[in-house]
Short mmCIF file of C-alpha atoms in Angstrom, two decimals:
data_model
loop_
_atom_site.label_atom_id
_atom_site.label_comp_id
_atom_site.label_asym_id
_atom_site.label_seq_id
_atom_site.Cartn_x
_atom_site.Cartn_y
_atom_site.Cartn_z
CA UNK W 1 99.31 85.04 104.20
CA UNK W 2 97.27 86.77 101.60
CA UNK W 3 95.65 90.21 102.27
CA UNK W 4 92.21 88.33 102.67
CA UNK W 5 93.58 86.50 105.11
CA UNK W 6 95.21 88.79 107.42
CA UNK W 7 92.00 90.91 107.44
CA UNK W 8 89.78 87.66 108.30
CA UNK W 9 92.30 86.81 110.77
CA UNK W 10 92.59 90.28 112.52
CA UNK W 11 88.25 90.77 112.20
CA UNK W 12 89.14 93.89 109.83
CA UNK W 13 86.12 95.68 108.00
CA UNK W 14 86.66 96.03 104.67
CA UNK W 15 84.42 98.65 102.63
CA UNK W 16 83.84 97.89 99.20
CA UNK W 17 84.26 100.80 96.58
CA UNK W 18 82.21 99.63 93.90
CA UNK W 19 79.42 102.25 94.29
CA UNK W 20 82.25 104.73 93.60
CA UNK W 21 83.24 102.65 90.33
CA UNK W 22 86.73 101.67 91.86
CA UNK W 23 87.51 97.86 92.34
CA UNK W 24 89.06 97.62 95.77
CA UNK W 25 88.41 98.30 99.41
CA UNK W 26 88.63 100.99 101.99
CA UNK W 27 89.51 100.83 105.66
CA UNK W 28 88.97 102.71 109.12
CA UNK W 29 92.38 104.36 110.58
CA UNK W 30 92.92 101.99 113.04
CA UNK W 31 93.04 99.16 110.32
CA UNK W 32 94.58 100.84 107.57
CA UNK W 33 97.61 100.98 109.81
CA UNK W 34 97.37 97.50 110.93
CA UNK W 35 97.26 96.85 106.93
CA UNK W 36 100.57 98.96 106.35
CA UNK W 37 102.13 97.30 109.41
CA UNK W 38 101.19 93.71 107.15
CA UNK W 39 102.70 95.31 104.11
CA UNK W 40 105.98 96.06 105.19
CA UNK W 41 106.47 93.09 107.62
CA UNK W 42 105.90 91.14 104.09
CA UNK W 43 108.10 93.53 102.16
CA UNK W 44 104.95 94.83 99.94
CA UNK W 45 105.27 98.55 99.00
CA UNK W 46 102.81 101.02 99.27
CA UNK W 47 102.31 102.69 96.05
CA UNK W 48 99.37 105.03 97.41
CA UNK W 49 95.98 105.03 98.35
CA UNK W 50 92.85 107.66 98.95
CA UNK W 51 91.23 108.93 101.53
CA UNK W 52 87.14 108.64 101.63
CA UNK W 53 84.39 110.16 104.73
CA UNK W 54 81.51 107.69 104.99
CA UNK W 55 77.76 108.63 106.94
CA UNK W 56 75.23 106.30 106.86
CA UNK W 57 76.37 103.64 105.47
CA UNK W 58 77.06 105.92 102.44
CA UNK W 59 80.98 106.53 101.13
CA UNK W 60 82.39 109.21 99.54
CA UNK W 61 85.76 111.12 98.51
CA UNK W 62 86.51 113.54 100.82
CA UNK W 63 85.73 117.59 100.02
CA UNK W 64 89.89 118.07 99.08
CA UNK W 65 89.50 114.29 97.03
CA UNK W 66 92.79 113.80 99.32
CA UNK W 67 95.35 110.84 98.70
CA UNK W 68 98.88 110.33 98.00
CA UNK W 69 101.33 108.26 96.15
CA UNK W 70 105.02 107.02 96.04
CA UNK W 71 106.80 105.86 93.61
CA UNK W 72 109.88 104.22 93.68
CA UNK W 73 113.02 106.45 93.19
CA UNK W 74 115.41 105.25 90.12
CA UNK W 75 117.57 102.10 91.05
CA UNK W 76 116.36 102.28 94.96
CA UNK W 77 116.94 99.07 96.45
CA UNK W 78 113.54 97.03 97.01
CA UNK W 79 113.67 96.84 100.87
CA UNK W 80 114.25 100.53 100.82
CA UNK W 81 111.71 100.98 98.89
CA UNK W 82 109.19 98.95 101.10
CA UNK W 83 110.60 101.25 103.97
CA UNK W 84 110.39 104.44 102.71
CA UNK W 85 106.52 103.92 101.23
CA UNK W 86 105.52 102.40 104.51
CA UNK W 87 107.09 105.61 106.27
CA UNK W 88 104.90 108.04 104.15
CA UNK W 89 101.71 105.94 104.23
CA UNK W 90 101.89 105.84 107.98
CA UNK W 91 102.53 109.70 108.26
CA UNK W 92 99.78 110.19 105.75
CA UNK W 93 97.16 108.15 107.21
CA UNK W 94 98.37 109.01 110.89
CA UNK W 95 97.79 112.67 110.49
CA UNK W 96 94.00 112.17 110.21
CA UNK W 97 92.04 112.83 113.17
CA UNK W 98 88.79 110.47 113.41
CA UNK W 99 86.25 112.62 112.31
CA UNK W 100 86.17 115.43 110.05
CA UNK W 101 84.98 117.83 112.66
CA UNK W 102 83.07 117.76 116.32
CA UNK W 103 79.69 118.29 114.01
CA UNK W 104 80.48 116.27 111.10
CA UNK W 105 80.44 112.45 112.45
CA UNK W 106 81.52 111.42 108.99
CA UNK W 107 84.28 109.17 109.66
CA UNK W 108 87.22 109.08 107.68
CA UNK W 109 88.44 105.14 105.07
CA UNK W 110 91.56 104.63 103.36
CA UNK W 111 91.97 102.91 100.34
CA UNK W 112 95.89 101.70 100.27
CA UNK W 113 97.29 100.54 96.76
CA UNK W 114 100.79 97.97 97.00
CA UNK W 115 102.54 95.45 95.24
CA UNK W 116 103.95 92.37 96.10
CA UNK W 117 107.22 91.87 94.40
CA UNK W 118 109.59 93.82 91.70
CA UNK W 119 108.36 91.90 89.45
CA UNK W 120 104.66 93.31 89.85
CA UNK W 121 106.07 96.85 89.86
CA UNK W 122 108.13 98.34 86.96
CA UNK W 123 109.38 102.08 85.84
CA UNK W 124 106.66 102.15 83.26
CA UNK W 125 103.87 102.31 85.96
CA UNK W 126 103.86 105.81 86.68
CA UNK W 127 103.83 107.04 83.18
CA UNK W 128 100.97 104.73 82.19
CA UNK W 129 99.29 106.43 85.53
CA UNK W 130 99.87 109.87 83.94
CA UNK W 131 97.80 108.97 81.29
CA UNK W 132 94.93 106.75 82.81
CA UNK W 133 94.81 110.03 84.92
CA UNK W 134 94.92 112.54 81.92
CA UNK W 135 92.04 110.12 80.60
CA UNK W 136 90.34 110.28 83.73
CA UNK W 137 87.18 108.83 82.96
CA UNK W 138 84.92 109.80 85.98
CA UNK W 139 86.17 112.80 85.76
CA UNK W 140 87.41 113.60 89.64
CA UNK W 141 89.41 116.49 89.84
CA UNK W 142 92.50 116.38 88.90
CA UNK W 143 94.47 116.24 92.10
CA UNK W 144 92.88 113.03 92.97
CA UNK W 145 92.46 110.94 89.16
CA UNK W 146 96.46 111.19 89.64
CA UNK W 147 96.05 108.59 92.22
CA UNK W 148 92.20 107.03 91.30
CA UNK W 149 93.27 104.99 88.85
CA UNK W 150 96.24 103.09 90.05
CA UNK W 151 94.92 99.42 90.65
CA UNK W 152 94.19 99.30 87.14
CA UNK W 153 97.75 100.32 86.38
CA UNK W 154 99.38 96.29 86.45
CA UNK W 155 96.54 95.10 83.99
CA UNK W 156 97.34 97.45 81.40
CA UNK W 157 100.61 96.86 81.78
CA UNK W 158 100.03 93.58 81.18
CA UNK W 159 98.10 93.78 78.13
CA UNK W 160 100.03 96.86 76.19
CA UNK W 161 101.80 94.41 73.96
CA UNK W 162 98.57 93.35 72.47
CA UNK W 163 96.17 96.02 70.78
CA UNK W 164 93.59 93.66 70.79
CA UNK W 165 94.04 92.76 74.56
CA UNK W 166 94.70 96.24 75.73
CA UNK W 167 91.21 97.79 74.11
CA UNK W 168 89.49 94.97 76.44
CA UNK W 169 91.56 95.23 79.18
CA UNK W 170 90.30 99.35 78.93
CA UNK W 171 86.57 98.36 78.10
CA UNK W 172 86.79 96.40 81.29
CA UNK W 173 88.05 99.09 83.26
CA UNK W 174 85.05 101.00 81.66
CA UNK W 175 82.38 98.50 82.92
CA UNK W 176 84.68 98.24 86.09
CA UNK W 177 83.43 101.58 86.97
CA UNK W 178 79.95 101.53 86.36
CA UNK W 179 79.52 102.88 82.88
CA UNK W 180 76.52 101.22 81.24
CA UNK W 181 76.94 99.54 77.81
CA UNK W 182 75.21 102.08 76.07
CA UNK W 183 77.87 104.72 77.39
CA UNK W 184 80.69 101.94 76.44
CA UNK W 185 79.34 101.72 72.66
CA UNK W 186 78.78 105.70 71.91
CA UNK W 187 81.42 106.88 69.47
CA UNK W 188 82.87 109.70 71.83
CA UNK W 189 83.95 106.32 74.02
CA UNK W 190 85.20 104.74 71.29
CA UNK W 191 87.31 107.89 69.98
CA UNK W 192 88.61 108.11 73.81
CA UNK W 193 89.39 104.37 74.31
CA UNK W 194 91.26 104.93 70.35
CA UNK W 195 93.14 107.71 71.74
CA UNK W 196 94.37 105.89 74.86
CA UNK W 197 95.31 103.06 72.77
CA UNK W 198 97.70 105.08 70.51
CA UNK W 199 99.14 106.90 73.75
CA UNK W 200 99.98 103.72 75.33
CA UNK W 201 101.20 102.09 71.74
CA UNK W 202 103.84 105.29 71.67
CA UNK W 203 104.52 104.56 75.23
CA UNK W 204 104.91 101.15 74.78
CA UNK W 205 108.11 101.87 71.86
CA UNK W 206 109.59 104.96 73.50
CA UNK W 207 109.89 102.91 77.00
CA UNK W 208 111.07 99.31 75.77
CA UNK W 209 114.14 99.71 78.27
CA UNK W 210 111.79 100.48 81.07
CA UNK W 211 110.12 96.95 81.00
CA UNK W 212 111.53 93.45 82.63
CA UNK W 213 112.27 91.02 80.12
CA UNK W 214 111.96 93.15 77.16
CA UNK W 215 114.51 94.11 74.72
CA UNK W 216 114.60 97.33 73.39
#
């Protein structure tokens, strides 16, 4: 069963995060807890997530730009990673009350990042995420930048061997975040992309032993 089928079967409401430039969805607390149970039962580790508020159908970041992350430990068995990441996610999500305060009726929403198989995760992910957080194109506070771009990491890792494909991927990331073409075509944006590609290429060279199936 896919996550889409699971949400439909359990009548879980999904809240698109596109207005914030994010490719993904968020869920109210009770539904988020159901979803992380589904991930645990299907051996999908949870790599992190973010917290948002919603009021009058408008989704916003929390005041503290809250979120969490859980990277796989070195030599950690997959099932151990699944269980540990579930416990971290459950504790984090469950620690939030339904509303921020009695006088603030904005409800919390939670986005959840995950991977399905060991082949979908490798040790280069945190390094790529660190570069994306440093780039931080939507200029969120650093605390949330550390988690904000996790959903894009697999696509960038898949493109990291080909400069043309990598550039196209990074431009697609900007478009997905809502950047207009006139901004994307600006000299500064092109220079930022060039710098980013250079950093990722260096990672590609120095981190070849981290990428499954690649001979250093």
